[in-house]
Coordinates of C-alpha atoms in Angstrom, one line a residue:
X231 CA 8.3 3.2 -30.3
X232 CA 7.3 3.1 -26.4
X233 CA 8.4 -0.5 -26.4
X234 CA 12.1 -0.1 -26.8
X235 CA 14.2 0.2 -23.8
X236 CA 14.9 3.5 -22.5
X237 CA 18.7 4.4 -22.3
X238 CA 20.1 4.3 -18.8
X239 CA 20.1 7.5 -17.0
X240 CA 23.1 8.6 -14.8
X241 CA 22.5 9.0 -11.1
X242 CA 20.7 12.2 -10.1
X243 CA 19.8 13.6 -6.7
X244 CA 15.9 14.1 -7.2
X245 CA 13.1 13.0 -9.0
X246 CA 12.7 16.4 -11.2
X247 CA 16.3 16.0 -12.2
X248 CA 15.6 12.7 -13.6
X249 CA 12.2 14.2 -15.5
X250 CA 14.5 16.8 -17.2
X251 CA 17.0 14.2 -18.2
X252 CA 14.2 12.3 -19.8
X253 CA 12.8 15.5 -21.4
X254 CA 16.0 16.2 -22.8
X255 CA 17.0 12.5 -24.4
X256 CA 13.7 10.9 -25.0
X257 CA 11.3 14.0 -25.5
X258 CA 8.6 12.4 -27.1
X259 CA 8.5 9.1 -25.1
X260 CA 5.2 8.7 -23.1
X261 CA 5.6 9.3 -19.4
X262 CA 2.2 9.2 -17.8
X263 CA -1.4 8.0 -18.8
X264 CA -4.3 8.4 -17.0
X265 CA -7.3 6.3 -17.9
X266 CA -10.6 7.9 -16.9
X267 CA -13.7 5.9 -16.7
X268 CA -16.5 8.6 -16.4
X269 CA -19.4 6.2 -17.0
X270 CA -20.2 2.5 -15.2
X271 CA -19.9 1.2 -19.0
X272 CA -16.8 3.3 -20.2
X273 CA -13.9 1.3 -21.5
X274 CA -11.4 4.0 -20.4
X275 CA -10.6 7.6 -21.7
X276 CA -6.8 8.0 -22.0
X277 CA -5.0 11.2 -21.4
X278 CA -1.1 11.3 -21.7
X279 CA 1.8 13.3 -20.7
X280 CA 5.2 13.3 -22.8
X281 CA 8.3 13.8 -21.0
X282 CA 8.8 16.9 -22.7
X283 CA 5.2 18.1 -21.6
X284 CA 5.6 16.8 -18.3
X285 CA 8.7 18.8 -17.8
X286 CA 7.0 22.0 -18.8
X287 CA 4.0 21.3 -16.7
X288 CA 6.3 20.8 -13.7
X289 CA 8.4 23.8 -14.2
X290 CA 5.0 26.0 -14.6
X291 CA 3.7 24.7 -11.2
X292 CA 7.0 25.0 -9.4
X293 CA 7.2 28.6 -10.6
X294 CA 3.6 29.3 -9.2
X295 CA 4.3 27.5 -5.8
X296 CA 7.7 29.7 -5.5
X297 CA 5.5 32.7 -5.5
X298 CA 3.3 31.4 -2.7
X299 CA 5.9 29.9 -0.2
X300 CA 9.2 29.9 1.2
X301 CA 11.7 26.9 0.4
X302 CA 11.0 24.2 3.1
X303 CA 7.4 25.0 3.4
X304 CA 4.9 22.3 3.3
X305 CA 2.5 21.7 0.2
X306 CA -0.6 19.4 0.4
X307 CA -1.6 17.5 -2.2
X308 CA -5.5 17.3 -2.3
X309 CA -5.6 16.6 -6.0
X310 CA -8.0 13.5 -7.3
X311 CA -5.9 10.4 -8.8
X312 CA -4.6 11.9 -12.2
X313 CA -2.1 13.8 -14.2
X314 CA -2.4 16.7 -12.0
X315 CA -1.5 14.7 -8.9
X316 CA 1.4 13.6 -10.6
X317 CA 2.5 16.9 -11.9
X318 CA 1.7 18.6 -8.5
X319 CA 3.8 16.3 -6.5
X320 CA 6.8 16.6 -8.8
X321 CA 6.7 20.3 -9.1
X322 CA 6.5 20.7 -5.4
X323 CA 10.0 18.9 -5.2
X324 CA 11.1 21.2 -7.7
X325 CA 10.3 24.1 -6.1
X326 CA 12.3 23.1 -3.1
X327 CA 9.3 22.5 -1.0
X328 CA 7.8 19.4 1.1
X329 CA 5.0 17.5 -0.5
X330 CA 2.2 15.8 1.6
X331 CA 0.4 13.6 -0.4
X332 CA -3.3 13.3 0.6
X333 CA -6.5 13.6 -1.2
X334 CA -9.6 15.9 -1.6
X335 CA -12.3 15.9 1.0
X336 CA -14.8 13.5 0.7
X337 CA -13.1 10.2 0.7
X338 CA -15.4 7.7 2.5
X339 CA -14.0 7.0 6.1
X340 CA -11.2 9.3 5.8
X341 CA -12.7 12.6 7.1
X342 CA -11.2 12.5 10.4
X343 CA -7.7 11.6 9.0
X344 CA -7.4 14.4 6.6
X345 CA -8.3 16.8 9.2
X346 CA -5.7 15.4 11.6
X347 CA -2.9 15.3 9.2
X348 CA -3.7 18.9 7.9
X349 CA -3.5 20.0 11.4
X350 CA -0.3 18.3 11.9
X351 CA 1.6 19.1 8.7
X352 CA 0.2 23.0 8.8
X353 CA 0.8 23.3 4.8
X354 CA 1.5 26.9 3.5
X355 CA -0.2 26.0 0.4
X356 CA -2.8 23.3 -1.0
X357 CA -2.4 22.1 -4.7
X358 CA -6.0 20.8 -6.3
X359 CA -7.7 21.1 -9.4
X360 CA -10.4 23.3 -10.6
X361 CA -13.1 20.6 -9.9
X362 CA -12.3 20.9 -6.2
X363 CA -11.4 24.5 -6.0
X364 CA -14.5 25.9 -4.3
X365 CA -14.5 23.0 -1.3
X366 CA -10.7 23.4 -0.5
X367 CA -10.6 27.2 -0.3
X368 CA -12.4 26.8 2.9
X369 CA -10.0 24.7 4.3
X370 CA -6.7 26.9 3.4
X371 CA -6.0 30.6 2.4
X372 CA -3.6 29.6 -0.1
X373 CA -4.8 27.4 -2.8
X374 CA -3.5 26.7 -6.3
X375 CA -5.4 24.6 -9.2
X376 CA -2.8 22.7 -10.8
X377 CA -4.8 22.7 -14.2
X378 CA -5.4 26.7 -14.2
X379 CA -1.4 27.2 -14.1
X380 CA -0.8 28.0 -17.9
X381 CA 2.3 26.5 -19.8
X382 CA 3.6 30.2 -20.0
X383 CA 4.4 30.1 -16.4
X384 CA 7.3 27.6 -17.0
X385 CA 10.7 28.6 -16.0
X386 CA 14.1 27.0 -15.6
X387 CA 14.7 26.1 -11.7
X388 CA 18.0 25.4 -10.1
X389 CA 18.1 22.1 -8.5
X390 CA 16.4 22.2 -5.2
X391 CA 19.1 22.2 -2.2
X392 CA 16.1 21.0 0.4
X393 CA 16.8 17.5 2.0
X394 CA 13.3 16.6 2.9
X395 CA 11.1 15.7 -0.2
X396 CA 7.8 14.8 1.4
X397 CA 5.9 13.7 4.2
X398 CA 4.5 10.1 4.1
X399 CA 1.7 9.8 6.7
X400 CA 1.2 6.4 7.9
X401 CA -2.0 4.7 7.0
X402 CA -3.2 4.8 10.9
X403 CA -3.8 1.0 11.2
X404 CA -2.3 0.8 14.6
X405 CA -1.7 4.4 15.7
X406 CA -2.6 8.2 15.0
X407 CA -1.1 8.8 11.6
X408 CA 2.3 10.2 11.7
X409 CA 4.3 11.9 9.1
X410 CA 7.6 10.4 7.9
X411 CA 10.1 12.4 6.5
X412 CA 11.2 11.2 3.1
X413 CA 14.2 12.6 1.9
X414 CA 14.9 13.2 -1.9
X415 CA 18.0 10.5 -1.6
X416 CA 15.5 8.0 0.2
X417 CA 13.0 8.2 -2.4
X418 CA 15.7 7.7 -5.3
X419 CA 17.2 4.9 -3.5
X420 CA 14.1 3.0 -3.0
X421 CA 12.8 3.5 -6.4
X422 CA 16.2 1.8 -7.5
X423 CA 15.8 -0.8 -5.1
X424 CA 12.2 -1.6 -6.1
X425 CA 13.1 -1.4 -10.0
X426 CA 16.1 -3.8 -9.3
X427 CA 13.9 -6.3 -7.0
X428 CA 11.3 -6.7 -9.9
X429 CA 13.7 -7.0 -13.0
X430 CA 12.8 -3.6 -14.2
X431 CA 16.2 -2.2 -14.2
X432 CA 17.4 -4.8 -16.7
X433 CA 14.1 -5.1 -19.0
X434 CA 11.7 -2.5 -19.9
X435 CA 8.3 -2.8 -18.3
X436 CA 5.2 -0.6 -18.1
X437 CA 4.0 0.3 -14.5
X438 CA 0.0 -0.2 -14.3
X439 CA -1.6 0.8 -11.4
X440 CA -4.8 1.8 -9.4
X441 CA -3.2 2.5 -5.9
X442 CA -3.8 6.1 -4.7
X443 CA -1.0 8.2 -5.0
X444 CA -1.2 9.5 -1.7
X445 CA -0.3 5.8 -0.3
X446 CA 3.4 5.1 -0.1
X447 CA 3.4 2.1 -2.6
X448 CA 1.1 3.9 -5.3
X449 CA 3.5 6.9 -5.1
X450 CA 6.8 5.0 -5.4
X451 CA 5.6 2.4 -7.9
X452 CA 3.6 4.1 -10.1
X453 CA 5.6 7.7 -9.8
X454 CA 9.1 7.5 -8.3
X455 CA 10.4 4.4 -10.1
X456 CA 8.8 5.2 -13.5
X457 CA 10.6 8.4 -13.3
X458 CA 14.0 7.2 -12.4
X459 CA 13.9 4.5 -14.9
X460 CA 12.2 6.3 -17.8
X461 CA 9.3 4.2 -17.9
X462 CA 5.8 4.6 -18.8
X463 CA 3.4 4.5 -15.9
X464 CA -0.5 3.9 -16.5
X465 CA -2.8 5.1 -13.9
X466 CA -6.5 4.7 -13.0
X467 CA -8.8 5.8 -10.1
X468 CA -8.9 3.5 -7.2
X469 CA -12.7 3.8 -7.2
X470 CA -12.9 3.0 -10.9
X471 CA -11.1 -0.3 -10.1
X472 CA -13.8 -1.0 -6.9
X473 CA -16.7 -0.5 -9.1
X474 CA -15.3 -2.8 -11.8
X475 CA -12.2 -4.9 -11.3
X476 CA -11.8 -5.9 -14.9
X477 CA -10.7 -2.6 -15.9
X478 CA -7.2 -2.9 -14.1
X479 CA -6.8 -6.5 -16.0
X480 CA -7.7 -5.0 -19.2
X481 CA -5.1 -2.4 -18.5
X482 CA -2.6 -5.4 -17.5
X483 CA -3.5 -7.1 -20.9
X484 CA -3.3 -4.0 -22.9
X485 CA 0.5 -3.1 -22.0
X486 CA 3.8 -5.1 -22.8
X487 CA 5.4 -6.4 -19.8
X488 CA 3.1 -5.0 -17.4
X489 CA 4.2 -4.7 -13.7
X490 CA 1.5 -4.1 -11.0
X491 CA 0.9 -3.9 -7.3
X492 CA -2.2 -4.4 -5.1
X493 CA -3.1 -5.3 -1.6
X494 CA -4.0 -9.0 -0.8
X495 CA -7.8 -8.3 -0.7
X496 CA -7.7 -7.0 -4.3
X497 CA -6.3 -10.4 -5.9
X498 CA -9.3 -12.1 -3.8
X499 CA -11.7 -9.5 -4.9
X500 CA -10.8 -9.8 -8.7
X501 CA -11.0 -13.8 -8.5
X502 CA -14.6 -13.6 -7.1
X503 CA -15.9 -10.6 -9.0
X504 CA -14.7 -10.8 -12.5
X505 CA -17.0 -12.8 -14.6
X506 CA -16.5 -15.3 -17.5
X507 CA -17.5 -12.7 -19.9
X508 CA -15.3 -10.3 -18.6
X509 CA -12.5 -12.8 -18.9
X510 CA -13.2 -13.6 -22.6
X511 CA -11.2 -10.9 -24.2
X512 CA -8.1 -11.1 -21.7
X513 CA -4.8 -12.1 -22.2
X514 CA -2.6 -11.8 -19.3
X515 CA 0.6 -13.6 -20.5
X516 CA 2.6 -10.6 -20.9
X517 CA 2.4 -9.7 -17.2
X518 CA 5.6 -9.9 -15.9
X519 CA 5.1 -9.0 -12.1
X520 CA 2.2 -8.9 -9.7
X521 CA 3.2 -7.4 -6.3
X522 CA 1.3 -8.4 -3.0
X523 CA 2.4 -6.0 -0.6
X524 CA -0.2 -6.3 1.9
X525 CA 0.1 -7.9 5.2
X526 CA -0.4 -10.8 5.4
X527 CA 0.3 -12.2 2.1
X528 CA -1.7 -15.3 1.8
X529 CA -0.8 -18.1 -0.4
X530 CA -4.5 -19.1 -0.8
X531 CA -5.0 -15.8 -2.4
X532 CA -2.3 -16.2 -4.9
X533 CA -3.7 -19.5 -5.7
X534 CA -7.2 -18.4 -6.1
X535 CA -6.1 -15.5 -8.4
X536 CA -4.1 -17.8 -10.5
X537 CA -6.8 -20.6 -10.9
X538 CA -9.2 -17.6 -11.9
X539 CA -7.0 -16.2 -14.4
X540 CA -4.7 -19.4 -15.8
X541 CA -7.0 -19.9 -18.6
X542 CA -6.1 -16.1 -19.8
X543 CA -2.5 -17.0 -19.8
X544 CA -1.6 -15.6 -16.3
X545 CA 1.9 -17.4 -15.4
X546 CA 2.0 -18.5 -12.0
X547 CA 5.7 -17.2 -11.4
X548 CA 4.4 -13.4 -11.7
X549 CA 3.2 -13.3 -8.1
X550 CA 5.4 -11.5 -5.8
X551 CA 5.0 -11.5 -2.0
X552 CA 6.6 -8.2 -0.9
X553 CA 7.1 -6.3 2.4
X554 CA 7.6 -2.8 3.2
X555 CA 6.3 0.1 5.3
X556 CA 6.1 4.1 5.1
X557 CA 9.0 4.4 7.3
X558 CA 11.1 2.6 5.0
X559 CA 9.9 4.8 2.1
X560 CA 8.0 1.6 1.0
X561 CA 10.1 -1.4 -0.3
X562 CA 12.0 -3.7 1.8
X563 CA 12.2 -7.1 0.5
X564 CA 10.3 -8.9 -2.5
X565 CA 9.9 -12.4 -4.3
X566 CA 11.3 -12.0 -7.8
X567 CA 9.3 -12.5 -10.8
X568 CA 9.7 -15.5 -12.5
X569 CA 10.3 -17.8 -9.5
X570 CA 7.6 -19.9 -7.8
X571 CA 5.7 -18.8 -4.9
X572 CA 7.8 -20.0 -1.7
X573 CA 5.1 -21.2 0.8
X574 CA 5.8 -22.4 4.6
X575 CA 3.6 -24.7 6.7
X576 CA 4.5 -23.8 10.6
X577 CA 3.4 -25.0 13.7
X578 CA 0.9 -23.0 15.1
X579 CA 2.0 -23.7 18.7
X580 CA 5.6 -23.2 18.1
X581 CA 4.9 -19.9 16.3
X582 CA 3.0 -18.6 19.3
X583 CA 6.3 -19.4 21.6
X584 CA 8.5 -17.6 19.0
X585 CA 9.8 -20.6 16.9
X586 CA 9.1 -21.3 13.1
X587 CA 8.9 -24.9 12.7
X588 CA 7.7 -26.9 10.0
X589 CA 4.4 -28.6 9.8
X590 CA 2.6 -30.7 7.4
X591 CA 0.6 -28.4 5.1
X592 CA -2.5 -30.5 5.6
X593 CA -2.3 -30.3 9.2
X594 CA -5.2 -28.1 10.3
X595 CA -3.3 -26.5 13.2
X596 CA -0.5 -25.4 10.3
X597 CA -0.1 -21.8 9.6
X598 CA 0.4 -21.4 6.0
X599 CA 2.5 -18.1 4.9
X600 CA 4.3 -17.0 2.0
X601 CA 7.9 -16.1 1.7
X602 CA 8.4 -12.3 0.7
X603 CA 11.6 -12.7 -0.7
X604 CA 15.0 -11.2 0.1
X605 CA 15.8 -7.6 1.1
X606 CA 16.3 -4.9 -1.8
X607 CA 19.5 -3.2 -1.5
X608 CA 19.1 -3.1 2.2
X609 CA 20.0 -5.1 5.2
X610 CA 17.1 -7.1 7.4
X611 CA 18.0 -8.2 10.8
X612 CA 15.3 -10.5 13.2
X613 CA 15.9 -9.2 16.9
X614 CA 14.4 -9.7 20.1
X615 CA 12.0 -6.8 20.7
X616 CA 13.1 -6.6 24.4
X617 CA 16.6 -7.3 24.6
X618 CA 17.5 -6.1 21.1
X619 CA 19.6 -9.3 20.6
X620 CA 20.1 -10.5 17.0
X621 CA 18.0 -13.9 16.6
X622 CA 18.8 -16.8 14.5
X623 CA 17.1 -18.2 11.4
X624 CA 13.8 -19.7 12.4
X625 CA 13.4 -17.7 15.4
X626 CA 10.6 -14.9 15.6
X627 CA 11.3 -11.6 16.4
X628 CA 10.9 -7.9 15.3
X629 CA 11.9 -7.1 12.0
X630 CA 14.6 -4.2 11.7
X631 CA 15.6 -2.8 8.8
X632 CA 18.9 -0.6 7.9
X633 CA 19.6 1.1 4.3
X634 CA 19.4 4.1 2.3
X635 CA 15.8 4.2 1.8
X636 CA 15.0 4.4 5.8
X637 CA 13.2 8.0 6.3
X638 CA 14.8 10.7 8.5
X639 CA 12.0 10.2 11.2
X640 CA 8.7 11.6 12.2
X641 CA 7.8 15.1 11.5
X642 CA 7.7 17.1 14.8
X643 CA 7.9 13.8 16.8
X644 CA 11.2 13.6 18.4
X645 CA 10.6 11.0 21.1
X646 CA 9.0 8.8 18.8
X647 CA 11.8 9.2 16.3
X648 CA 14.0 7.9 18.6
X649 CA 12.2 5.1 19.8
X650 CA 11.6 4.1 16.0
X651 CA 14.5 5.0 14.2
X652 CA 16.9 4.8 17.0
X653 CA 20.5 6.4 17.0
X654 CA 22.1 3.0 15.3
X655 CA 20.5 3.5 11.9
X656 CA 18.2 0.6 12.5
X657 CA 14.5 0.9 12.0
X658 CA 12.4 -0.9 14.3
X659 CA 9.2 -1.8 12.2
X660 CA 6.8 -3.0 15.1
X661 CA 6.3 -6.1 12.8
X662 CA 7.4 -9.5 13.8
X663 CA 8.8 -12.0 11.2
X664 CA 11.3 -14.6 10.9
X665 CA 14.0 -15.7 8.1
X666 CA 13.5 -19.3 6.6
X667 CA 15.8 -20.8 3.8
X668 CA 16.8 -16.9 3.2
X669 CA 13.3 -15.6 2.9
X670 CA 11.8 -13.2 4.8
X671 CA 8.5 -14.3 6.6
X672 CA 6.1 -11.8 8.0
X673 CA 3.8 -13.2 11.0
X674 CA 2.2 -10.0 12.1
X675 CA 2.5 -6.7 14.2
X676 CA 3.9 -6.6 17.5
X677 CA 1.2 -4.3 19.0
X678 CA -1.6 -6.7 17.3
X679 CA -0.8 -9.8 19.2
X680 CA -3.5 -11.1 21.6
X681 CA -2.3 -12.8 24.6
X682 CA -4.6 -15.2 26.1
X683 CA -3.8 -17.5 29.1
X684 CA 0.0 -16.6 28.4
X685 CA -0.2 -17.7 24.8
X686 CA 0.4 -15.6 21.8
X687 CA -2.0 -15.2 19.0
X688 CA -1.9 -13.5 15.8
X689 CA -5.1 -11.8 14.9
X690 CA -4.6 -12.5 11.3
X691 CA -4.4 -16.2 11.8
X692 CA -7.7 -16.0 13.8
X693 CA -9.3 -14.0 11.0
X694 CA -8.1 -16.6 8.4
X695 CA -10.0 -19.3 10.2
X696 CA -13.5 -17.2 10.9
X697 CA -13.6 -16.2 7.2
X698 CA -13.5 -19.8 6.0
X699 CA -16.3 -20.8 8.1
X700 CA -19.3 -19.5 6.5
X701 CA -20.0 -18.2 2.8
X702 CA -21.9 -15.0 4.2
X703 CA -18.9 -13.9 5.6
X704 CA -17.1 -11.1 3.4
X705 CA -13.2 -12.0 3.1
X706 CA -10.8 -9.6 4.4
X707 CA -13.1 -7.4 5.9
X708 CA -13.1 -8.7 9.5
X709 CA -11.0 -8.0 12.5
X710 CA -10.0 -9.9 15.6
X711 CA -8.6 -8.2 18.6
X712 CA -8.1 -8.5 22.4
X713 CA -9.9 -6.5 25.0
X714 CA -9.4 -6.2 28.9
X715 CA -11.4 -8.6 30.9
X716 CA -11.7 -9.7 34.4
X717 CA -9.0 -12.6 34.1
X718 CA -7.1 -11.4 31.2
X719 CA -7.6 -10.5 27.3
X720 CA -10.9 -11.4 25.9
X721 CA -10.9 -12.1 22.1
X722 CA -13.7 -10.4 20.1
X723 CA -14.3 -10.8 16.2
X724 CA -16.4 -8.2 14.4
X725 CA -17.1 -9.2 10.6
X726 CA -18.9 -8.1 7.8
X727 CA -21.5 -10.1 5.8
X728 CA -21.1 -10.1 2.2
X729 CA -23.0 -7.6 -0.1
X730 CA -25.2 -10.1 -1.8
X731 CA -26.6 -11.6 1.5
X732 CA -28.9 -9.3 3.6
X733 CA -28.6 -9.8 7.4
X734 CA -32.4 -11.2 7.4
X735 CA -31.4 -14.4 5.1
X736 CA -28.2 -15.5 7.6
X737 CA -28.9 -17.7 10.4
X738 CA -26.9 -15.5 12.6
X739 CA -26.7 -18.2 15.6
X740 CA -25.9 -20.7 13.4
X741 CA -23.0 -18.8 11.9
X742 CA -21.8 -17.6 15.4
X743 CA -21.7 -21.2 16.6
X744 CA -19.7 -22.1 13.5
X745 CA -17.1 -19.6 14.2
X746 CA -16.9 -20.2 17.6
X747 CA -16.4 -23.7 17.1
X748 CA -13.7 -23.1 14.3
X749 CA -11.6 -20.9 16.4
X750 CA -12.0 -23.1 19.4
X751 CA -11.0 -26.4 17.7
X752 CA -7.9 -24.8 15.6
X753 CA -6.6 -22.1 18.2
X754 CA -8.0 -23.3 21.5
X755 CA -9.5 -19.9 22.1
X756 CA -12.9 -19.0 23.4
X757 CA -14.4 -16.0 21.7
X758 CA -15.8 -13.7 24.0
X759 CA -17.9 -11.9 21.2
X760 CA -19.0 -12.4 17.7
X761 CA -20.6 -9.3 15.9
X762 CA -21.9 -9.6 12.3
X763 CA -22.1 -6.1 10.8
X764 CA -23.3 -4.9 7.4
X765 CA -20.9 -4.2 4.5
X766 CA -18.6 -1.1 4.9
X767 CA -19.1 -1.1 8.7
X768 CA -15.4 -2.5 9.7
X769 CA -13.2 0.7 9.2
X770 CA -10.1 0.5 7.0
X771 CA -6.8 2.4 6.8
X772 CA -6.1 5.0 3.8
X773 CA -4.4 1.8 2.3
X774 CA -7.4 -0.6 2.1
X775 CA -6.5 -2.4 5.1
X776 CA -8.9 -3.3 7.9
X777 CA -7.8 -1.0 11.0
X778 CA -8.0 -3.4 13.9
X779 CA -7.4 -0.7 16.4
X780 CA -10.1 1.8 15.2
X781 CA -12.5 -1.4 15.2
X782 CA -11.7 -2.0 18.8
X783 CA -12.0 1.4 19.7
X784 CA -15.6 1.4 18.2
X785 CA -16.4 -1.8 19.9
X786 CA -15.7 -0.5 23.1
X787 CA -17.9 2.6 22.5
X788 CA -20.6 0.6 21.8
X789 CA -20.8 1.7 18.1
X790 CA -21.7 -1.7 16.9
X791 CA -25.2 -3.0 16.6
X792 CA -25.8 -6.3 18.8
X793 CA -27.5 -8.2 15.9
X794 CA -24.7 -10.6 15.7
X795 CA -23.4 -10.7 19.2
X796 CA -22.8 -14.0 21.2

């Protein structure tokens, strides 16, 4: 019953209107399933809402919110991952209020960010669950527990006439988190763009995800897109994935035509952590698309993941490198499922000078990058970041985006809104890239560039070299950045060692020498400092990426031990 293709829905203005449509036309189809893992050895406890039940829950919670706040007020979602999060988010939109997707207190490493976002958004109401009610009542006077609102509170609601649907706070990888105003039109447009990009507008799929719903990709791919198309969305908690990544793969195997997304590190993590015993009963030949939406997308990671799970039937053409950012709701460009991974070997020296020139893949000075496909229902331009002039194919510049998915601006930040969103409809992403053979290639972030002796160096390029020098270095858990020195920028690397190796077991001086030699030989850069630190020490953003800005800040403040300094 759930495998048949849902009928096409007419175009609606908002996500709650789509829910109402599916509740009328396919009331008993499954809408959302949350798979809980209450114990370390749990295979998963499933809870499901049909479209009819989801509609009732949305109308009940929306009616309760309407009693607490005026239209246009902000509602902070401090729910754990689960069905209550989905219900609370959609209910906030249905009530004509502005959702602020967040997380309960206590998320490791994110306490300061939560405090900063709440101070900036100034929510009138906080939505949570009864499990977190006590601790959250200390943060806000008005708190509503989604699971305590009875179905009897449901009432019919008029479509909300508010323009802004939610504030998507940026991850904070390069600056203090800022709330992007995402309109109802933005999120519906981006959901349609994503569905089209991954073929889900023409063929039924099951969205399977563990990405947190407070993150832009998790929210659009696991909530907005399924709601617009009437698809089943299967969710699990990010912590459950981190504890046992095979859980994600089992869900992919259990659902027909599964589509999912994860950052680059997650694919490397699965390839290294999933055991042969866990692979034994996996069949991944039904997976249609695996989206890699992190920057940078490394071709080697896709190769390692494919090699690890080819025996389980995984098709190589399911790998879909993609590019997006919160200011564009999320999705901008994507490689299409069913097509081979596009890989580009580029000359490192030419790339540093702003030119994407081909190199031999086996050249040690080549940079290997994945193509992130073509734009999804929007326009992408590569421009000179200083003059604003549009650049030709093969020239590296700032990626700029124009489309119906581009947000309205930053909440209460007019100057930054003018600088980033402009007045010409172009979003200045701050990301560097180029176009080759029609493919968007992301090369790095403008603010992260390290300039040594007049030459540009991409930190992720240095990091890729470093993490391959020694098995004790933890992949994608290191940061390269520049600091001011007497004669220009000095380059520093802070890297975590693996969890399976203690610092006492590592010959740190030998490791540091190997790192220095590799970076010097491949990039012509002398590292001023190399620090080896314990697992979990390098800070990450809310989306799981390493925060170079915060690592640099902590380094300058002397927060890291000198055990690995050299």
